[in-house]
Coordinates of C-alpha atoms in Angstrom, one line a residue:
M945 CA -3.4 -10.7 10.4
R946 CA -4.7 -13.8 8.6
Q947 CA -3.2 -16.0 11.3
L948 CA -4.7 -14.0 14.1
I949 CA -8.1 -14.1 12.5
W950 CA -8.1 -17.9 12.2
I951 CA -6.6 -18.5 15.7
S952 CA -9.3 -16.3 17.3
L953 CA -12.1 -18.0 15.3
V954 CA -10.9 -21.5 16.0
T955 CA -10.9 -20.6 19.7
L956 CA -14.5 -19.5 19.3
M957 CA -15.3 -22.7 17.4
I958 CA -13.9 -24.8 20.2
Q959 CA -15.7 -22.9 22.9
G960 CA -18.8 -23.0 20.8
C961 CA -18.6 -26.8 20.6
S962 CA -18.4 -27.1 24.4
S963 CA -21.5 -25.0 24.8
S964 CA -23.4 -26.7 21.9
S965 CA -23.2 -30.1 23.6
Q966 CA -25.5 -28.8 26.3
S967 CA -28.1 -27.6 23.8
H968 CA -29.0 -31.2 22.8
T969 CA -29.8 -32.3 26.3
T970 CA -33.4 -32.4 27.6
R971 CA -32.5 -30.4 30.7
R972 CA -30.3 -27.4 30.2
A973 CA -27.3 -27.3 32.5
P974 CA -26.5 -24.2 34.5
L975 CA -24.7 -21.6 32.4
S976 CA -21.0 -21.4 32.8
P977 CA -19.4 -18.0 33.7
Y978 CA -18.1 -17.9 30.1
Q979 CA -21.6 -18.5 28.6
R980 CA -23.0 -15.8 30.9
Q981 CA -20.3 -13.4 29.6
L982 CA -21.3 -14.3 26.0
Q983 CA -25.0 -13.6 26.7
E984 CA -24.1 -10.3 28.3
A985 CA -22.0 -9.4 25.2
D986 CA -24.9 -10.5 23.0
A987 CA -27.2 -8.1 24.8
H988 CA -24.7 -5.3 24.7
F989 CA -24.2 -5.6 20.9
T990 CA -28.0 -5.9 20.4
K991 CA -28.5 -2.6 22.2
Q992 CA -25.9 -1.0 20.0
I993 CA -27.6 -2.2 16.9
E994 CA -31.1 -1.3 18.0
A995 CA -30.2 2.2 19.4
G996 CA -27.8 3.0 16.5
S997 CA -25.4 4.2 19.1
S998 CA -22.4 2.3 17.6
S999 CA -20.2 4.4 15.4
N1000 CA -19.8 1.4 13.2
V1001 CA -23.0 -0.7 13.0
S1002 CA -21.2 -3.3 10.8
A1003 CA -18.7 -3.9 13.6
A1004 CA -21.6 -4.4 16.1
Y1005 CA -23.1 -7.0 13.8
L1006 CA -19.7 -8.7 13.4
E1007 CA -19.1 -8.9 17.1
R1008 CA -22.6 -10.2 17.8
G1009 CA -22.2 -12.7 15.1
K1010 CA -18.9 -13.9 16.6
T1011 CA -20.6 -14.0 20.0
R1012 CA -23.5 -16.2 18.7
L1013 CA -21.0 -18.4 16.9
A1014 CA -19.4 -19.0 20.3
L1015 CA -22.9 -19.8 21.8
A1016 CA -23.4 -22.3 18.9
E1017 CA -26.4 -20.3 17.6
Y1018 CA -25.2 -20.8 14.1
E1019 CA -28.2 -19.6 12.1
E1020 CA -28.4 -16.4 14.1
A1021 CA -24.6 -15.9 13.8
I1022 CA -24.8 -16.4 10.0
A1023 CA -27.6 -13.8 9.7
D1024 CA -25.5 -11.3 11.7
L1025 CA -22.3 -11.9 9.8
K1026 CA -24.1 -11.6 6.4
T1027 CA -25.5 -8.2 7.6
A1028 CA -22.0 -7.1 8.6
I1029 CA -20.7 -8.1 5.2
Q1030 CA -23.6 -6.3 3.4
L1031 CA -22.7 -3.1 5.4
A1032 CA -18.9 -3.5 4.9
P1033 CA -18.3 -5.8 1.9
E1034 CA -14.5 -6.0 2.4
N1035 CA -14.7 -7.4 6.0
A1036 CA -12.3 -10.3 5.9
E1037 CA -13.0 -11.2 9.5
A1038 CA -16.7 -11.5 9.0
Y1039 CA -16.1 -13.9 6.1
A1040 CA -13.7 -15.9 8.2
A1041 CA -16.3 -16.2 11.0
L1042 CA -19.0 -17.1 8.5
S1043 CA -16.7 -19.9 7.2
V1044 CA -16.4 -21.3 10.8
C1045 CA -20.2 -21.2 11.1
Y1046 CA -20.6 -23.3 7.9
H1047 CA -17.9 -25.7 9.1
M1048 CA -19.8 -26.3 12.3
Q1049 CA -23.0 -26.9 10.3
G1050 CA -21.2 -29.4 8.1
K1051 CA -21.6 -27.4 4.9
P1052 CA -18.2 -27.7 3.2
Y1053 CA -19.1 -25.8 0.0
D1054 CA -20.3 -22.7 1.9
E1055 CA -17.4 -23.0 4.2
L1056 CA -14.9 -22.9 1.3
V1057 CA -16.7 -20.0 -0.5
A1058 CA -16.7 -17.9 2.7
R1059 CA -13.0 -18.7 3.4
G1060 CA -12.1 -17.8 -0.2
W1061 CA -13.6 -14.3 0.2
S1062 CA -11.9 -13.9 3.6
E1063 CA -8.6 -14.7 1.9
Y1064 CA -9.3 -12.3 -1.0
Y1065 CA -9.9 -9.4 1.3
Q1066 CA -6.7 -10.2 3.1
G1067 CA -4.8 -10.1 -0.2
Q1068 CA -4.1 -13.9 -0.2
I1069 CA -4.9 -14.5 -3.8
Q1070 CA -3.3 -17.8 -4.3
A1071 CA -4.9 -19.2 -1.2
M1072 CA -8.2 -17.7 -2.3
Q1073 CA -8.0 -19.5 -5.7
A1074 CA -7.2 -22.8 -3.9
S1075 CA -10.3 -22.4 -1.8
F1076 CA -12.6 -21.7 -4.7
N1077 CA -11.0 -24.6 -6.7
A1078 CA -11.9 -26.8 -3.8
A1079 CA -15.4 -25.4 -3.6
I1080 CA -15.9 -26.2 -7.3
N1081 CA -14.7 -29.7 -6.7
V1082 CA -17.2 -30.1 -3.9
E1083 CA -20.1 -28.7 -5.9
S1084 CA -19.6 -27.7 -9.5
R1085 CA -23.3 -27.0 -10.2
R1086 CA -23.5 -23.9 -8.0
P1087 CA -22.4 -20.5 -9.2
E1088 CA -20.7 -19.0 -6.1
G1089 CA -17.4 -21.0 -6.6
W1090 CA -17.1 -19.9 -10.2
I1091 CA -17.8 -16.3 -9.4
G1092 CA -15.2 -16.4 -6.6
R1093 CA -12.6 -18.1 -8.8
S1094 CA -13.2 -15.5 -11.6
K1095 CA -12.2 -12.8 -9.1
S1096 CA -9.0 -14.5 -8.3
Y1097 CA -8.2 -14.8 -12.0
V1098 CA -8.8 -11.1 -12.6
A1099 CA -6.6 -10.3 -9.6
L1100 CA -3.9 -12.3 -11.2
G1101 CA -4.4 -10.5 -14.5
K1102 CA -6.0 -13.6 -16.3
I1103 CA -9.0 -11.7 -17.7
D1104 CA -10.0 -14.4 -20.2
A1105 CA -10.1 -17.1 -17.6
G1106 CA -12.1 -14.8 -15.3
L1107 CA -14.7 -14.3 -18.1
K1108 CA -15.0 -18.0 -18.8
D1109 CA -15.7 -18.7 -15.1
L1110 CA -18.4 -15.9 -15.1
D1111 CA -19.9 -17.4 -18.3
M1112 CA -20.2 -20.7 -16.4
A1113 CA -21.8 -19.0 -13.4
V1114 CA -24.4 -17.3 -15.6
R1115 CA -25.0 -20.6 -17.4
L1116 CA -25.6 -22.4 -14.1
E1117 CA -27.7 -19.5 -12.6
P1118 CA -29.1 -17.1 -15.3
Q1119 CA -30.8 -15.1 -12.6
S1120 CA -27.5 -14.5 -10.6
L1121 CA -27.2 -10.7 -10.3
D1122 CA -23.7 -11.0 -8.9
A1123 CA -22.4 -13.0 -11.9
R1124 CA -24.0 -10.8 -14.4
F1125 CA -22.8 -7.6 -12.8
Q1126 CA -19.2 -8.8 -12.5
R1127 CA -19.3 -10.0 -16.1
G1128 CA -20.6 -6.6 -17.1
Q1129 CA -17.8 -4.9 -15.3
L1130 CA -15.2 -7.1 -17.0
L1131 CA -16.7 -6.7 -20.5
S1132 CA -16.8 -3.0 -20.1
S1133 CA -13.2 -2.9 -19.0
Q1134 CA -12.3 -4.9 -22.1
G1135 CA -13.9 -2.4 -24.5
K1136 CA -17.1 -4.4 -25.1
P1137 CA -19.8 -1.9 -24.0
D1138 CA -22.6 -3.4 -25.9
L1139 CA -22.1 -6.8 -24.4
A1140 CA -21.6 -5.2 -21.0
L1141 CA -24.9 -3.4 -21.3
I1142 CA -26.8 -6.6 -21.9
D1143 CA -25.7 -7.9 -18.5
V1144 CA -26.2 -4.5 -16.7
D1145 CA -29.7 -4.1 -18.1
Q1146 CA -30.7 -7.5 -16.9
V1147 CA -29.4 -6.7 -13.4
L1148 CA -31.3 -3.4 -13.2
A1149 CA -34.4 -5.0 -14.6
K1150 CA -34.5 -7.3 -11.6
K1151 CA -33.0 -4.9 -9.0
A1152 CA -33.6 -1.2 -9.8
D1153 CA -31.8 -0.1 -6.7
H1154 CA -28.5 -1.9 -7.6
Y1155 CA -26.7 1.5 -7.7
E1156 CA -23.2 0.1 -8.6
A1157 CA -24.8 -1.4 -11.7
R1158 CA -26.6 1.9 -12.4
F1159 CA -23.2 3.7 -12.1
L1160 CA -21.7 1.2 -14.5
R1161 CA -24.5 1.9 -17.0
G1162 CA -23.9 5.6 -16.7
A1163 CA -20.2 5.2 -17.2
I1164 CA -20.8 3.1 -20.3
Y1165 CA -23.2 5.7 -21.7
E1166 CA -20.6 8.4 -21.1
D1167 CA -17.9 6.4 -22.9
Q1168 CA -20.4 6.0 -25.8
E1169 CA -21.0 9.8 -25.8
R1170 CA -24.7 9.3 -24.9
H1171 CA -24.4 12.1 -22.5
D1172 CA -28.0 12.7 -21.7
H1173 CA -28.6 9.0 -20.9
A1174 CA -25.4 9.0 -18.8
L1175 CA -26.7 12.0 -16.8
I1176 CA -30.0 10.3 -16.0
E1177 CA -28.1 7.3 -14.6
L1178 CA -25.5 9.2 -12.6
N1179 CA -28.1 11.6 -11.2
L1180 CA -30.0 8.6 -9.9
V1181 CA -26.9 7.2 -8.3
L1182 CA -25.9 10.5 -6.6
R1183 CA -29.5 11.1 -5.4
E1184 CA -29.3 7.8 -3.4
M1185 CA -25.5 7.8 -2.8
P1186 CA -24.4 11.4 -2.4
K1187 CA -20.9 10.4 -1.4
H1188 CA -20.2 8.3 -4.5
V1189 CA -16.9 10.0 -5.6
K1190 CA -16.6 8.0 -8.9
A1191 CA -20.1 9.1 -9.9
Y1192 CA -19.1 12.7 -9.4
M1193 CA -15.9 12.2 -11.4
K1194 CA -17.9 10.6 -14.3
R1195 CA -20.6 13.2 -14.2
S1196 CA -18.1 16.0 -14.3
Q1197 CA -16.8 14.5 -17.5
V1198 CA -20.3 14.5 -19.0
Y1199 CA -20.7 18.2 -18.0
L1200 CA -17.4 19.1 -19.7
M1201 CA -18.5 17.3 -22.9
K1202 CA -21.8 19.2 -22.8
G1203 CA -20.0 22.5 -22.3
Q1204 CA -21.4 23.0 -18.8
S1205 CA -18.1 24.0 -17.2
D1206 CA -19.7 25.6 -14.1
L1207 CA -21.4 22.3 -13.2
A1208 CA -18.2 20.4 -13.8
I1209 CA -16.4 22.7 -11.4
E1210 CA -19.1 22.2 -8.8
D1211 CA -18.6 18.4 -9.0
A1212 CA -14.8 18.9 -8.8
K1213 CA -15.4 20.8 -5.5
R1214 CA -17.5 17.9 -4.2
I1215 CA -14.8 15.5 -5.1
A1216 CA -12.2 17.5 -3.3
L1217 CA -14.4 17.6 -0.2
L1218 CA -15.2 13.9 -0.2
D1219 CA -11.8 12.7 -1.2
P1220 CA -9.1 15.3 -0.3
G1221 CA -6.1 15.0 -2.5
N1222 CA -7.9 13.3 -5.3
P1223 CA -6.0 14.5 -8.4
Y1224 CA -9.0 14.4 -10.6
A1225 CA -10.5 17.5 -8.9
S1226 CA -7.4 19.4 -9.9
I1227 CA -7.5 18.1 -13.5
I1228 CA -11.1 19.1 -14.0
R1229 CA -10.3 22.6 -12.8
G1230 CA -7.2 22.6 -15.1
I1231 CA -9.3 21.7 -18.2
V1232 CA -11.9 24.4 -17.4
S1233 CA -9.2 27.0 -16.9
F1234 CA -7.4 26.0 -20.1
K1235 CA -10.7 26.2 -22.1
Q1236 CA -11.3 29.7 -20.6
G1237 CA -7.8 30.9 -21.6
Q1238 CA -6.7 31.2 -17.9
L1239 CA -3.3 29.7 -18.6
D1240 CA -1.6 30.3 -15.3
E1241 CA -4.5 28.7 -13.4
A1242 CA -4.5 25.8 -15.9
I1243 CA -0.8 25.1 -15.4
Q1244 CA -1.2 25.3 -11.6
H1245 CA -4.2 22.9 -11.5
F1246 CA -2.7 20.4 -13.9
D1247 CA 0.7 20.5 -12.1
S1248 CA -1.1 19.8 -8.8
G1249 CA -2.9 16.8 -10.3
V1250 CA 0.2 15.4 -12.1
R1251 CA 2.4 15.7 -9.0
T1252 CA -0.1 13.4 -7.2
S1253 CA -0.7 10.9 -9.9
V1254 CA 1.1 9.8 -13.1
E1255 CA -2.2 8.9 -14.6
Y1256 CA -2.8 12.4 -16.0
S1257 CA 0.7 13.0 -17.3
A1258 CA -0.1 12.4 -21.0
N1259 CA -3.1 14.7 -21.0
A1260 CA -1.1 17.4 -19.1
L1261 CA 1.8 17.2 -21.7
M1262 CA -0.6 17.9 -24.5
V1263 CA -1.8 21.0 -22.7
Y1264 CA 1.7 22.2 -21.8
D1265 CA 2.9 21.6 -25.4
Q1266 CA 0.2 23.9 -26.7
I1267 CA 0.8 26.6 -24.1
I1268 CA 4.6 26.6 -24.7
R1269 CA 4.1 26.7 -28.5
D1270 CA 2.0 29.8 -28.1
H1271 CA 3.7 31.3 -25.0
P1272 CA 7.3 30.0 -24.8
E1273 CA 8.1 32.7 -22.3
L1274 CA 6.0 31.1 -19.6
G1275 CA 8.5 29.5 -17.2
A1276 CA 5.8 27.9 -15.2
A1277 CA 4.8 25.9 -18.3
H1278 CA 8.4 24.6 -18.8
H1279 CA 8.6 23.7 -15.1
A1280 CA 5.2 21.9 -15.2
R1281 CA 6.2 20.1 -18.4
A1282 CA 9.4 18.9 -16.7
I1283 CA 7.3 17.4 -13.9
A1284 CA 5.0 15.6 -16.4
Y1285 CA 8.1 14.2 -18.1
Y1286 CA 9.4 13.1 -14.7
Q1287 CA 6.2 11.3 -13.9
S1288 CA 6.3 9.6 -17.3
G1289 CA 9.8 8.3 -16.7
R1290 CA 11.3 10.6 -19.3
F1291 CA 14.0 11.8 -17.0
L1292 CA 16.4 13.3 -19.6
D1293 CA 13.6 15.3 -21.1
A1294 CA 12.8 16.5 -17.6
I1295 CA 16.4 17.6 -17.0
R1296 CA 16.4 19.6 -20.2
E1297 CA 13.2 21.4 -19.1
F1298 CA 14.6 22.1 -15.7
D1299 CA 17.7 23.5 -17.3
V1300 CA 15.5 26.0 -19.2
V1301 CA 13.8 27.1 -16.0
L1302 CA 17.1 27.5 -14.0
T1303 CA 18.8 29.3 -16.8
A1304 CA 16.1 31.9 -16.6
S1305 CA 15.9 31.9 -12.8
A1306 CA 19.1 30.4 -11.2
N1307 CA 17.8 30.5 -7.6
D1308 CA 14.5 28.9 -8.2
S1309 CA 14.6 26.5 -5.2
Q1310 CA 11.6 24.5 -6.3
A1311 CA 13.2 23.8 -9.7
Q1312 CA 16.4 22.9 -7.9
Y1313 CA 14.6 20.4 -5.7
D1314 CA 12.7 18.9 -8.6
R1315 CA 15.8 18.6 -10.8
G1316 CA 17.6 17.0 -7.8
M1317 CA 14.9 14.4 -7.5
T1318 CA 15.3 13.7 -11.2
Y1319 CA 19.0 13.3 -10.9
A1320 CA 18.4 10.9 -8.0
R1321 CA 16.1 8.8 -10.2
L1322 CA 18.9 8.6 -12.7
G1323 CA 21.4 7.6 -10.1
K1324 CA 23.4 10.8 -10.5
Y1325 CA 23.8 11.4 -6.8
G1326 CA 26.6 13.9 -7.0
D1327 CA 24.4 16.2 -9.2
A1328 CA 21.4 15.5 -6.9
I1329 CA 23.4 16.5 -3.8
K1330 CA 24.3 19.9 -5.4
D1331 CA 20.7 20.6 -6.4
F1332 CA 19.3 19.6 -3.0
E1333 CA 21.9 21.7 -1.1
D1334 CA 21.2 24.7 -3.3
A1335 CA 17.5 24.3 -2.9
L1336 CA 17.9 24.3 0.9
V1337 CA 19.9 27.5 0.7
N1338 CA 17.3 29.2 -1.4
G1339 CA 14.1 27.8 0.1
H1340 CA 12.5 25.9 3.0
T1341 CA 9.2 24.4 1.7
F1342 CA 8.7 22.5 -1.5
K1343 CA 5.9 21.0 -3.5
T1344 CA 6.5 17.3 -3.7
T1345 CA 5.9 14.7 -6.4
V1346 CA 4.7 11.2 -5.5
L1347 CA 5.3 8.3 -7.9
S1348 CA 2.5 5.8 -8.1
G1349 CA 3.0 2.1 -7.3
E1350 CA 3.0 1.4 -11.1
Q1351 CA 5.8 3.8 -11.7
L1352 CA 7.8 2.5 -8.8
N1353 CA 7.7 -1.0 -10.3
R1354 CA 8.4 0.2 -13.9
I1355 CA 11.2 2.7 -13.5
S1356 CA 14.7 1.5 -12.7
P1357 CA 17.1 4.4 -12.2
T1358 CA 20.0 2.3 -10.9
S1359 CA 20.6 -1.2 -12.1
G1360 CA 19.5 -3.9 -9.6
S1361 CA 18.5 -1.6 -6.8
W1362 CA 15.0 -0.5 -7.5
E1363 CA 13.3 -3.5 -5.7
S1364 CA 15.6 -3.5 -2.7
P1365 CA 14.3 -2.3 0.7
A1366 CA 16.8 0.6 0.6
A1367 CA 15.4 1.8 -2.7
R1368 CA 11.9 1.7 -1.4
I1369 CA 12.7 3.4 1.9
G1370 CA 15.8 5.4 1.0
G1371 CA 14.3 8.1 -1.1
M1372 CA 13.1 6.5 -4.3
R1373 CA 9.5 7.1 -3.3
N1374 CA 9.7 9.5 -0.4
P1375 CA 9.5 13.1 -1.6
D1376 CA 11.0 14.8 1.5
I1377 CA 14.1 16.8 0.5
H1378 CA 16.1 15.9 3.7
W1379 CA 15.3 12.2 3.2
N1380 CA 16.5 12.3 -0.4
L1381 CA 19.6 14.4 0.5
A1382 CA 20.4 11.7 3.1
W1383 CA 20.0 9.0 0.6
A1384 CA 22.2 10.8 -1.9
Y1385 CA 24.9 11.2 0.7
Y1386 CA 24.6 7.5 1.6
S1387 CA 24.8 6.4 -2.0
T1388 CA 28.1 8.3 -2.3
G1389 CA 29.6 6.8 0.9
Q1390 CA 29.1 10.0 3.0
Y1391 CA 27.5 8.1 5.9
G1392 CA 28.2 10.8 8.5
R1393 CA 26.6 13.5 6.5
S1394 CA 23.7 11.2 5.6
A1395 CA 23.1 10.5 9.3
E1396 CA 23.2 14.2 10.2
V1397 CA 20.6 15.1 7.6
L1398 CA 18.4 12.1 8.3
G1399 CA 18.4 13.1 12.0
K1400 CA 16.3 16.1 11.0
V1401 CA 13.7 13.7 9.6
T1402 CA 13.5 11.6 12.7
Q1403 CA 13.3 14.7 14.9
A1404 CA 10.5 16.1 12.9
N1405 CA 8.4 12.9 12.9
R1406 CA 8.9 10.4 15.7
N1407 CA 6.5 8.0 14.0
D1408 CA 8.4 7.7 10.7
H1409 CA 9.3 4.1 10.9
E1410 CA 11.1 4.1 7.6
A1411 CA 13.3 7.0 8.6
F1412 CA 14.3 5.2 11.8
F1413 CA 15.1 2.0 10.0
F1414 CA 17.3 3.9 7.5
Y1415 CA 18.9 5.7 10.5
A1416 CA 19.6 2.2 12.0
L1417 CA 21.4 1.1 8.9
L1418 CA 23.5 4.3 8.9
N1419 CA 24.5 3.9 12.5
A1420 CA 25.6 0.3 11.8
K1421 CA 27.6 1.5 8.8
L1422 CA 29.3 4.1 11.1
G1423 CA 30.0 1.3 13.7
Y1424 CA 27.5 2.5 16.3
L1425 CA 26.0 -0.9 16.7
K1426 CA 24.1 -0.4 19.9
A1427 CA 22.5 2.8 18.5
A1428 CA 21.7 0.8 15.3
I1429 CA 20.0 -1.9 17.4
N1430 CA 17.9 0.7 19.3
F1431 CA 16.8 2.4 16.1
A1432 CA 15.9 -0.8 14.3
T1433 CA 14.0 -2.0 17.4
Y1434 CA 12.1 1.3 17.6
A1435 CA 11.2 1.0 13.9
S1436 CA 9.9 -2.5 14.4
Q1437 CA 7.8 -1.3 17.4
L1438 CA 6.3 1.5 15.2
A1439 CA 5.6 -1.0 12.4
P1440 CA 5.4 -4.5 13.8
T1441 CA 4.1 -6.1 10.6
I1442 CA 7.2 -5.1 8.6
E1443 CA 9.4 -8.2 9.0
I1444 CA 12.7 -6.7 7.8
Y1445 CA 12.7 -4.3 10.7
K1446 CA 12.5 -7.1 13.2
T1447 CA 15.0 -9.4 11.5
T1448 CA 17.5 -6.5 11.1
A1449 CA 17.3 -5.7 14.8
T1450 CA 17.7 -9.4 15.7
E1451 CA 20.8 -9.8 13.4
L1452 CA 22.4 -6.7 14.8
V1453 CA 22.0 -8.0 18.3
K1454 CA 23.7 -11.2 17.3
L1455 CA 26.6 -9.3 15.8
E1456 CA 26.9 -7.2 18.9
K1457 CA 26.9 -10.2 21.2
A1458 CA 29.4 -12.0 19.0
R1459 CA 31.8 -9.0 19.3
D1460 CA 31.5 -8.8 23.1
R1461 CA 32.0 -12.5 23.5
A1462 CA 35.0 -12.6 21.3
Q1463 CA 36.6 -9.7 23.1
F1464 CA 36.0 -11.3 26.5
E1465 CA 37.5 -14.7 25.3
S1466 CA 40.5 -12.9 23.8
L1467 CA 41.2 -11.2 27.1
I1468 CA 41.0 -14.5 29.0
L1469 CA 43.4 -16.2 26.6
G1470 CA 45.8 -13.3 27.0
G1471 CA 45.8 -12.5 23.3
L1472 CA 47.2 -15.8 22.2
A1473 CA 45.4 -16.1 18.9
V1474 CA 46.0 -16.8 15.2
I1475 CA 46.4 -13.4 13.5
V1476 CA 47.9 -13.8 10.1
G1477 CA 47.4 -17.1 8.1
S1478 CA 48.6 -20.0 10.3
A1479 CA 51.2 -18.1 12.2
V1480 CA 51.0 -18.8 15.9
V1481 CA 52.4 -16.5 18.6
D1482 CA 55.6 -17.8 20.0
E1483 CA 54.4 -17.7 23.6
E1484 CA 57.8 -18.2 25.2
R1485 CA 59.5 -15.5 23.2
C1486 CA 56.6 -13.1 23.7
D1487 CA 57.0 -13.5 27.4
K1488 CA 60.5 -12.2 27.3
T1489 CA 59.6 -9.2 25.1
P1490 CA 58.3 -6.1 27.0
G1491 CA 54.8 -5.2 26.0
C1492 CA 54.5 -8.2 23.6
R1493 CA 51.3 -9.6 25.1
Q1494 CA 49.6 -6.2 25.2
K1495 CA 50.6 -5.7 21.6
R1496 CA 49.3 -9.1 20.5
L1497 CA 46.1 -8.6 22.4
Q1498 CA 45.5 -5.2 20.7
E1499 CA 46.3 -6.8 17.3
T1500 CA 43.8 -9.5 18.0
L1501 CA 41.1 -7.0 19.0
D1502 CA 41.9 -4.9 15.9
D1503 CA 41.6 -7.9 13.7
M1504 CA 38.3 -8.9 15.3
E1505 CA 37.1 -5.3 14.9
R1506 CA 37.9 -5.4 11.2
Q1507 CA 36.0 -8.7 10.9
R1508 CA 33.1 -7.3 12.8
R1509 CA 32.9 -4.2 10.6
K1510 CA 33.1 -6.4 7.5
A1511 CA 30.3 -8.7 8.9
I1512 CA 28.2 -5.6 9.5
D1513 CA 29.0 -4.1 6.1
D1514 CA 28.1 -7.4 4.4
F1515 CA 24.9 -7.7 6.3
M1516 CA 23.9 -4.1 5.5
T1517 CA 24.7 -4.7 1.9
R1518 CA 22.4 -7.8 1.8
Q1519 CA 19.6 -5.8 3.5
L1520 CA 20.0 -2.9 1.1
L1521 CA 20.1 -5.0 -2.0
G1522 CA 17.5 -7.4 -0.8
R1523 CA 19.8 -10.4 -1.3

């Protein structure tokens, strides 16, 4: 994406240069067809902006800004691009276009700053840091470079370095709201609320409608248990920004602490509407139900939240421990506690809890599925297969548990395999039972059964690129090379940005062509080839032996097939283990 953005903008820059040369002449030359198209585009986007007919006004400003950049109307382009960024702050393309504008104006510092933010929103943190380093070298007395570099340090986990850069930015420009707000955020995250409030208060004193700063002040007040003050701030935020999910989350906490459970539930409902699947809505309901003694509902709500996010596992475990202590007969509590253990990476504890559930209810398909997932995380695929098969006998639909990215990076169920592509795509993070059964079969060498089960996944969802890639690997393992090529190619078409799909398809094509060429050459040579060590066919004696040439040819082809299969197997192993 980054390359495409820069190619398109460099094209605009070149075309803009050609048109700008005309703007310095005393007599304007006739407009070229390209320039007329640009002016028509400018008028089109202007109408969209003025009429508010565009579904995305930020996109209209971006497109008009790019159009004016091509027309060499740099000040107008900059104004449009800044508006686009104000409406959509994470717009990497708008920052990239802004960088080109500054380049054309001969403003290297502004160019580097804009480029740095474009790189940041494309996830290019190292490149971003290099751009802001260069900006600081060009002009060290302006705060924007220090603010930007601090963001790169924070993204790299270097909080102290980030704070030092923000200190420098504030020292250079004490009135910089951006520097003070970002420093307030960092100080708050580092457990320094009093220092954070100094910065936040100064921001709000100069800009009362800085609602992110107001939200931050409300969050700090809530952490300090200044609940009434927190409510004032959060209510102001939500009055002006009624879709601010984090403000509802924080306000619901305040309501809970004030004992206003009904209001907390109302905020939980709003969270669920604005952000479907947000686990916090379930956790709020779970807390309220637990406080009201509605244990079944509390277990259900907590389990729903924990299955979606590991973040709430520790809180859920405290609730489950208390429920089980007082009501050990509640099987749902044991099942939910097993899930919380699972999400916390405590797999053996989870297995013990699942055993309790299945001892009491041997045909509980959900418990069988969940225990199977736990066995799979432990690399005990034989046990996982049995549980998955039993679950499919006893049930058809299952609640799933999704590990977070943090858990995926932290947990290592089988040595050396967690970070491999196969671990990521082959069931470690995909909750579908058929997918995981296919992965368990694959891990135990049952490729045919794995392909049979995975076929159900690909039939159910023709857009599941990960399933089709896994299916390609299975077909290659089974020797169906042309089918493997087709499936890998299809996966790369579904997800063209995932490089491993494309390289796998390319390598499989090479293997297939090598096999066909070798077979053809062997047929031409009449099977006269080296087969074992340095032994050479005695051509004259073979001519006198009936069927000798056919036998030698078949032996040659068989040997090539063994080599082909070994090459395929070695390639698949490298792909799976990421080596």
